[in-house]
Structure formats: structure tokens, C-alpha cells
Coordinates of C-alpha atoms in Angstrom, one line a residue:
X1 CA 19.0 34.5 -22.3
X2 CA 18.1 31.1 -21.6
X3 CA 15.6 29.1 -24.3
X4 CA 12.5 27.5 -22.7
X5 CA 11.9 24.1 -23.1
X6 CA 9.0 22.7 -25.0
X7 CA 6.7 21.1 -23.5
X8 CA 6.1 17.2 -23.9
X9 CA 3.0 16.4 -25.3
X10 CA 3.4 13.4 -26.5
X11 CA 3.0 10.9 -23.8
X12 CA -1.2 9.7 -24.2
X13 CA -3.4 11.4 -21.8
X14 CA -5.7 8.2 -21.3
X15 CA -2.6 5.7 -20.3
X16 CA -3.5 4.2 -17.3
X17 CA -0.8 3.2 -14.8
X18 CA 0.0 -0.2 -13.4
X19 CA -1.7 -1.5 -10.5
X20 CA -1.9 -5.0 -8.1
X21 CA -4.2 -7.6 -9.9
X22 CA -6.6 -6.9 -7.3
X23 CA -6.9 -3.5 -8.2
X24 CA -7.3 -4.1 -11.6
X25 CA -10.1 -1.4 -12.8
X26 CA -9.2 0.8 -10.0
X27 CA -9.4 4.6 -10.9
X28 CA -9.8 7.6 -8.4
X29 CA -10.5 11.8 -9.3
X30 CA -10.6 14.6 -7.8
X31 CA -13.8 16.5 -8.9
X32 CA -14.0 20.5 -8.6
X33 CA -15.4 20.7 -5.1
X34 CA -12.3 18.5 -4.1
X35 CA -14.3 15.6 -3.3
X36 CA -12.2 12.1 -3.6
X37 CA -13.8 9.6 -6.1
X38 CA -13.1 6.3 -6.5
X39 CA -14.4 3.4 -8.9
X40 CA -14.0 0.7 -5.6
X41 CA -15.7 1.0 -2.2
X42 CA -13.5 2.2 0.5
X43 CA -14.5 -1.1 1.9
X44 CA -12.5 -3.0 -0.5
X45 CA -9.5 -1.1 -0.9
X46 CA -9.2 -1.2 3.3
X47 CA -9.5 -4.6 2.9
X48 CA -6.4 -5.1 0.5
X49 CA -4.3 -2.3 2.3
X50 CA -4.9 -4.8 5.6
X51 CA -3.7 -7.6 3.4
X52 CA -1.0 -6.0 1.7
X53 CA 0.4 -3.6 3.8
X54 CA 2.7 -3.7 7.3
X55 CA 1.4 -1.1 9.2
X56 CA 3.6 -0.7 12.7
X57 CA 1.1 0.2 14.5
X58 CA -1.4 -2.7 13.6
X59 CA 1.4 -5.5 14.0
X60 CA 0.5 -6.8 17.5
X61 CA -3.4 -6.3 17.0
X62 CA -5.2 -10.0 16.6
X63 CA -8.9 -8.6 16.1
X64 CA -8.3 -7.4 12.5
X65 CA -9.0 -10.2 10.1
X66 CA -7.0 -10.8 6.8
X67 CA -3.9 -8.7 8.0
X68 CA -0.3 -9.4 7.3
X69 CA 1.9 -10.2 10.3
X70 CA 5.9 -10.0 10.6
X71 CA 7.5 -12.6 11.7
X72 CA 9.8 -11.7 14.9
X73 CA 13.3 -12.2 14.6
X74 CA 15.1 -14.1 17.2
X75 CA 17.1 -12.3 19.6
X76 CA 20.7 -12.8 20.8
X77 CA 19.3 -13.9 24.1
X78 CA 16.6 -16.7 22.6
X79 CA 19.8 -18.0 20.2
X80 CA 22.2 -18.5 22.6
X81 CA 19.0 -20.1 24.8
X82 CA 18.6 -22.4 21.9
X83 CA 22.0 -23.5 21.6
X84 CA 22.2 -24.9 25.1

């Protein structure tokens, strides 16, 4: 028969886990209606997603302010156009 394993119970409960400068202070819970709550408005953490975040579907949008655009990477067509 196999033994069970004990459980772990030594890591802290309250250690909080690393997070982006910008989110320092950030917390979210789940309380028991399973409502989502966060310490920062879903204002501010859009904001930083639309700074920090490549979203593919966003990339060739201009209206949305503060986002993060990829820089397009040349052809074989436009280098052999340049080389000429």
C-alpha cells in the first residue's frame, strides 16, 4: 500500500507574490458569491494591460492611447527594394 504524503504547511499563508512596480499594492479575492475584488480600479489596471501587453488584435488600432506597438519587420521584398 502506498504512504500518503504529508501535507506542506510550511510555506506562510500571507506571502504575497511579485508583481510589476506599477502594480505594487495590487491584491484581488474571490468572495463567497463569486464576485471578483480588486484593491485597483479596473480603470487602472486596463490602462497598464494597454501599456504592457501586445494584444494581436489591437496592433493596427491608432485610437487607443498609451498602447504598445510592434515594430514590423521588413520583408524579403522591401530588402531587396532597399538594396537597389
Amino acid at each position: 500500500m502506498a504512504k500518503k504524503k504529508p501535507n506542506d504547511t510550511t510555506k506562510p499563508a500571507a506571502e504575497k507574490p511579485r508583481v510589476h512596480k506599477d502594480l505594487d499594492g495590487f491584491d484581488i479575492q474571490i468572495n463567497s458569491f463569486g464576485e471578483i475584488t480588486t484593491s485597483f480600479d479596473m480603470d487602472r489596471i486596463n490602462e497598464f494591460l494597454n501599456k504592457n501587453v501586445d494584444d494581436k488584435k489591437l496592433r493596427d488600432r491608432e485610437d487607443i492611447p498609451g498602447r504598445k506597438t510592434r515594430k514590423k519587420k521588413k520583408t524579403s521584398e522591401e530588402e531587396e527594394e532597399e538594396e537597389e
